Amino acid sequence: MFCLPAFAAEWSGTLYLHCSTHVDGERFYIAEDEFSIVRIADAEVLMSEGNSHIRYTILPKYKNIDCDWGNLTAEESRAKAKQLTSMVADEEYIASDETDRQGNASFYNLDPAIYLVVRTKVTPQNESYYVDPFLVSVPLLWDGSINYTVTTSPKCGWNPEDSDPPSNPIVPADPSDSKLPQTGQLNWPIPVLIIVGIALVIIGWKRYRQSKNK
């Protein structure tokens, strides 16, 4: 019984997204946008002659575009992702997350599958950026190893039809920044207290001298 949680954890995956791009040599983060995922095909990890491989079984809704999912080129994968995006209804997405100030989003406790990842909400400061939908396998077979924690970056960029250069996304101030006053913090009494302290020391010293002279 004590082995069951470890076994369950091994068969659940985690997907980390990092969404950023470079424009004129400067990095821009796709912050505060919503990304959503939907399962396209189930994945099963198999062993053959000591080697691991993944077998994919397409879900019934998408059987008309079934293919050899494990051997798609990057271009073929992007084309499939765009085709699938038009087939998915909003209510079919199983999880969503909003990117943080560094363009990071996370999805946990994922069943083994191929997932379609789509940017489903765009904040005004990011409207000049595109983020292509993409397919990702969780787990991922990499250099002969099965990885249940997958980190990936979607293809992002600045829309060339935009005449003005993009601006960096507006991000909320970090409350832990020591340069910013914290809630309830007042800095003005500090010099006043220093002056009062010095005055009290002088008064005490004078009284001490007067008492000795008596």
Coordinates of C-alpha atoms in Angstrom, one line a residue:
M1 CA 0.0 0.0 0.0
F2 CA 2.9 2.4 0.7
C3 CA 4.1 2.0 -2.9
L4 CA 0.9 3.1 -4.5
P5 CA 1.4 6.9 -4.2
A6 CA 4.9 6.6 -5.8
F7 CA 3.5 4.5 -8.6
A8 CA 0.7 7.0 -9.3
A9 CA 3.1 9.9 -9.3
E10 CA 5.3 8.2 -11.9
W11 CA 2.4 7.9 -14.3
S12 CA 1.2 11.6 -14.0
G13 CA 3.1 14.2 -16.0
T14 CA 3.9 17.9 -15.6
L15 CA 4.1 20.4 -18.5
Y16 CA 5.9 23.7 -18.1
L17 CA 5.6 26.5 -20.7
H18 CA 8.1 29.3 -21.2
C19 CA 6.7 32.0 -23.6
S20 CA 9.1 34.7 -24.8
T21 CA 10.6 36.0 -28.0
H22 CA 13.4 38.3 -29.2
V23 CA 12.8 41.4 -31.2
D24 CA 15.8 43.5 -32.3
G25 CA 18.0 41.6 -29.9
E26 CA 15.7 42.3 -26.9
R27 CA 13.8 39.6 -25.0
F28 CA 10.0 40.1 -24.6
Y29 CA 7.9 38.0 -22.2
I30 CA 4.4 36.9 -23.1
A31 CA 3.1 37.7 -19.6
E32 CA -0.5 37.5 -18.3
D33 CA -1.9 35.6 -21.3
E34 CA -4.0 32.4 -20.8
F35 CA -3.0 29.1 -22.3
S36 CA -5.2 26.0 -22.4
I37 CA -4.7 22.3 -23.2
V38 CA -6.8 19.5 -24.6
R39 CA -6.0 15.8 -25.0
I40 CA -5.7 14.6 -28.6
A41 CA -4.3 11.1 -28.2
D42 CA -3.7 8.7 -25.3
A43 CA -0.1 7.7 -24.7
E44 CA 1.2 4.3 -23.5
V45 CA 4.8 3.6 -22.6
L46 CA 6.0 0.3 -23.8
M47 CA 9.3 -1.7 -23.5
S48 CA 10.7 -3.6 -26.4
E49 CA 14.1 -5.4 -26.3
G50 CA 15.1 -3.2 -23.4
N51 CA 14.2 0.0 -25.2
S52 CA 11.3 2.4 -24.3
H53 CA 8.9 3.7 -26.8
I54 CA 5.5 5.4 -26.7
R55 CA 2.4 4.2 -28.5
Y56 CA -0.3 6.8 -29.3
T57 CA -4.1 6.1 -29.7
I58 CA -6.0 8.9 -31.3
L59 CA -9.2 10.0 -29.6
P60 CA -12.4 9.2 -31.6
K61 CA -13.1 12.8 -32.4
Y62 CA -9.8 13.3 -34.2
K63 CA -9.5 9.9 -35.9
N64 CA -9.9 11.4 -39.4
I65 CA -6.5 13.1 -39.0
D66 CA -4.7 10.2 -37.4
C67 CA -1.1 9.7 -38.3
D68 CA 2.3 8.4 -37.1
W69 CA 2.3 10.9 -34.2
G70 CA 5.7 9.8 -32.9
N71 CA 7.5 10.6 -36.2
L72 CA 6.1 13.9 -37.2
T73 CA 8.5 16.6 -38.5
A74 CA 8.4 20.0 -36.8
E75 CA 6.6 21.5 -39.8
E76 CA 4.1 18.6 -39.9
S77 CA 3.4 19.0 -36.2
R78 CA 2.7 22.7 -36.5
A79 CA 0.3 22.0 -39.4
K80 CA -1.5 19.4 -37.4
A81 CA -1.7 21.8 -34.4
K82 CA -3.3 24.5 -36.5
Q83 CA -5.8 22.0 -38.0
L84 CA -6.7 20.7 -34.6
T85 CA -7.2 24.2 -33.1
S86 CA -10.1 24.8 -35.5
M87 CA -11.7 21.5 -34.3
V88 CA -11.7 22.1 -30.6
A89 CA -14.5 23.9 -28.8
D90 CA -13.8 26.1 -25.8
E91 CA -15.5 23.8 -23.4
E92 CA -13.3 20.9 -24.4
Y93 CA -10.1 22.4 -22.9
I94 CA -9.3 20.4 -19.7
A95 CA -7.0 23.0 -18.0
S96 CA -5.9 26.6 -18.3
D97 CA -3.2 28.7 -16.7
E98 CA -2.1 32.3 -17.0
T99 CA 1.6 33.1 -17.7
D100 CA 3.5 34.9 -15.0
R101 CA 5.8 38.0 -15.4
Q102 CA 8.5 35.8 -17.1
G103 CA 6.0 34.1 -19.5
N104 CA 5.8 30.8 -17.5
A105 CA 2.7 28.6 -17.1
S106 CA 2.3 25.1 -15.6
F107 CA 0.0 22.1 -15.9
Y108 CA 0.2 19.3 -13.3
N109 CA -1.2 15.8 -12.8
L110 CA -1.5 15.1 -16.6
D111 CA -2.5 11.7 -17.9
P112 CA 0.0 10.3 -20.5
A113 CA -1.2 11.8 -23.8
I114 CA -0.5 14.1 -26.7
Y115 CA -1.8 17.6 -25.8
L116 CA -2.7 20.5 -28.0
V117 CA -1.6 23.8 -26.3
V118 CA -3.4 27.0 -27.4
R119 CA -3.3 30.6 -26.3
T120 CA -6.9 31.2 -25.4
K121 CA -6.9 34.7 -24.0
V122 CA -4.6 37.6 -25.0
T123 CA -4.0 40.7 -22.9
P124 CA -3.9 44.1 -24.7
Q125 CA -0.2 44.6 -24.2
N126 CA 0.5 41.3 -26.1
E127 CA -1.8 41.8 -29.1
S128 CA 1.2 42.5 -31.3
Y129 CA 2.7 39.1 -30.6
Y130 CA 1.7 35.8 -32.1
V131 CA 2.0 32.4 -30.3
D132 CA 1.5 29.4 -32.5
P133 CA -0.6 26.5 -31.1
F134 CA 1.5 23.3 -30.8
L135 CA 1.4 19.6 -29.9
V136 CA 3.4 18.1 -27.1
S137 CA 3.7 14.6 -25.7
V138 CA 3.6 14.0 -22.0
P139 CA 5.6 11.9 -21.3
L140 CA 8.3 12.7 -23.8
L141 CA 10.8 10.2 -25.2
W142 CA 14.2 12.0 -25.3
D143 CA 17.6 10.3 -25.9
G144 CA 16.0 6.9 -25.1
S145 CA 14.6 8.1 -21.7
I146 CA 11.0 8.6 -20.8
N147 CA 10.5 12.1 -19.2
Y148 CA 7.2 12.8 -17.3
T149 CA 8.3 16.4 -16.6
V150 CA 8.3 18.3 -19.9
T151 CA 9.5 21.9 -20.5
T152 CA 8.8 23.5 -23.8
S153 CA 8.6 26.9 -25.5
P154 CA 6.0 27.7 -28.2
K155 CA 6.9 29.6 -31.3
C156 CA 6.4 33.2 -30.5
G157 CA 7.1 36.4 -32.4
W158 CA 6.1 39.9 -33.4
N159 CA 3.4 40.2 -36.1
P160 CA 5.2 41.7 -39.1
E161 CA 2.1 43.6 -40.2
D162 CA 2.3 45.8 -37.1
S163 CA 3.9 49.1 -38.0
D164 CA 5.0 50.1 -34.6
P165 CA 7.7 48.1 -32.7
P166 CA 6.4 46.0 -29.9
S167 CA 6.5 47.2 -26.3
N168 CA 7.4 45.0 -23.3
P169 CA 4.3 43.6 -21.6
I170 CA 3.2 45.6 -18.5
V171 CA 3.8 43.5 -15.4
P172 CA 2.7 44.1 -11.9
A173 CA 5.2 45.5 -9.4
D174 CA 6.9 42.9 -7.2
P175 CA 5.7 43.4 -3.6
S176 CA 9.0 41.9 -2.3
D177 CA 11.0 44.7 -3.9
S178 CA 12.8 46.4 -1.0
K179 CA 12.8 49.8 -2.8
L180 CA 9.0 50.0 -2.6
P181 CA 7.2 50.9 0.6
Q182 CA 5.4 47.9 2.1
T183 CA 1.8 48.0 3.4
G184 CA 1.7 50.1 6.6
Q185 CA 5.3 51.2 6.2
L186 CA 6.1 54.9 6.8
N187 CA 9.6 56.2 6.2
W188 CA 9.1 59.9 7.3
P189 CA 9.4 59.3 11.1
I190 CA 13.0 57.9 10.9
P191 CA 14.8 61.3 10.6
V192 CA 12.5 62.8 13.3
L193 CA 13.3 60.0 15.7
I194 CA 17.1 60.4 15.0
I195 CA 16.9 64.1 15.8
V196 CA 14.8 63.5 19.0
G197 CA 17.3 60.8 20.1
I198 CA 20.3 63.2 19.7
A199 CA 18.5 65.9 21.6
L200 CA 17.7 63.6 24.5
V201 CA 21.4 62.5 24.6
I202 CA 22.5 66.2 24.8
I203 CA 20.0 67.1 27.5
G204 CA 21.0 64.1 29.5
W205 CA 24.7 65.0 29.2
K206 CA 24.1 68.6 30.3
R207 CA 22.1 67.4 33.3
Y208 CA 24.9 65.0 34.2
R209 CA 27.5 67.9 34.0
Q210 CA 25.3 70.2 36.1
S211 CA 24.8 67.5 38.8
K212 CA 28.6 67.0 39.1
N213 CA 29.3 70.7 39.4
K214 CA 26.9 70.9 42.3

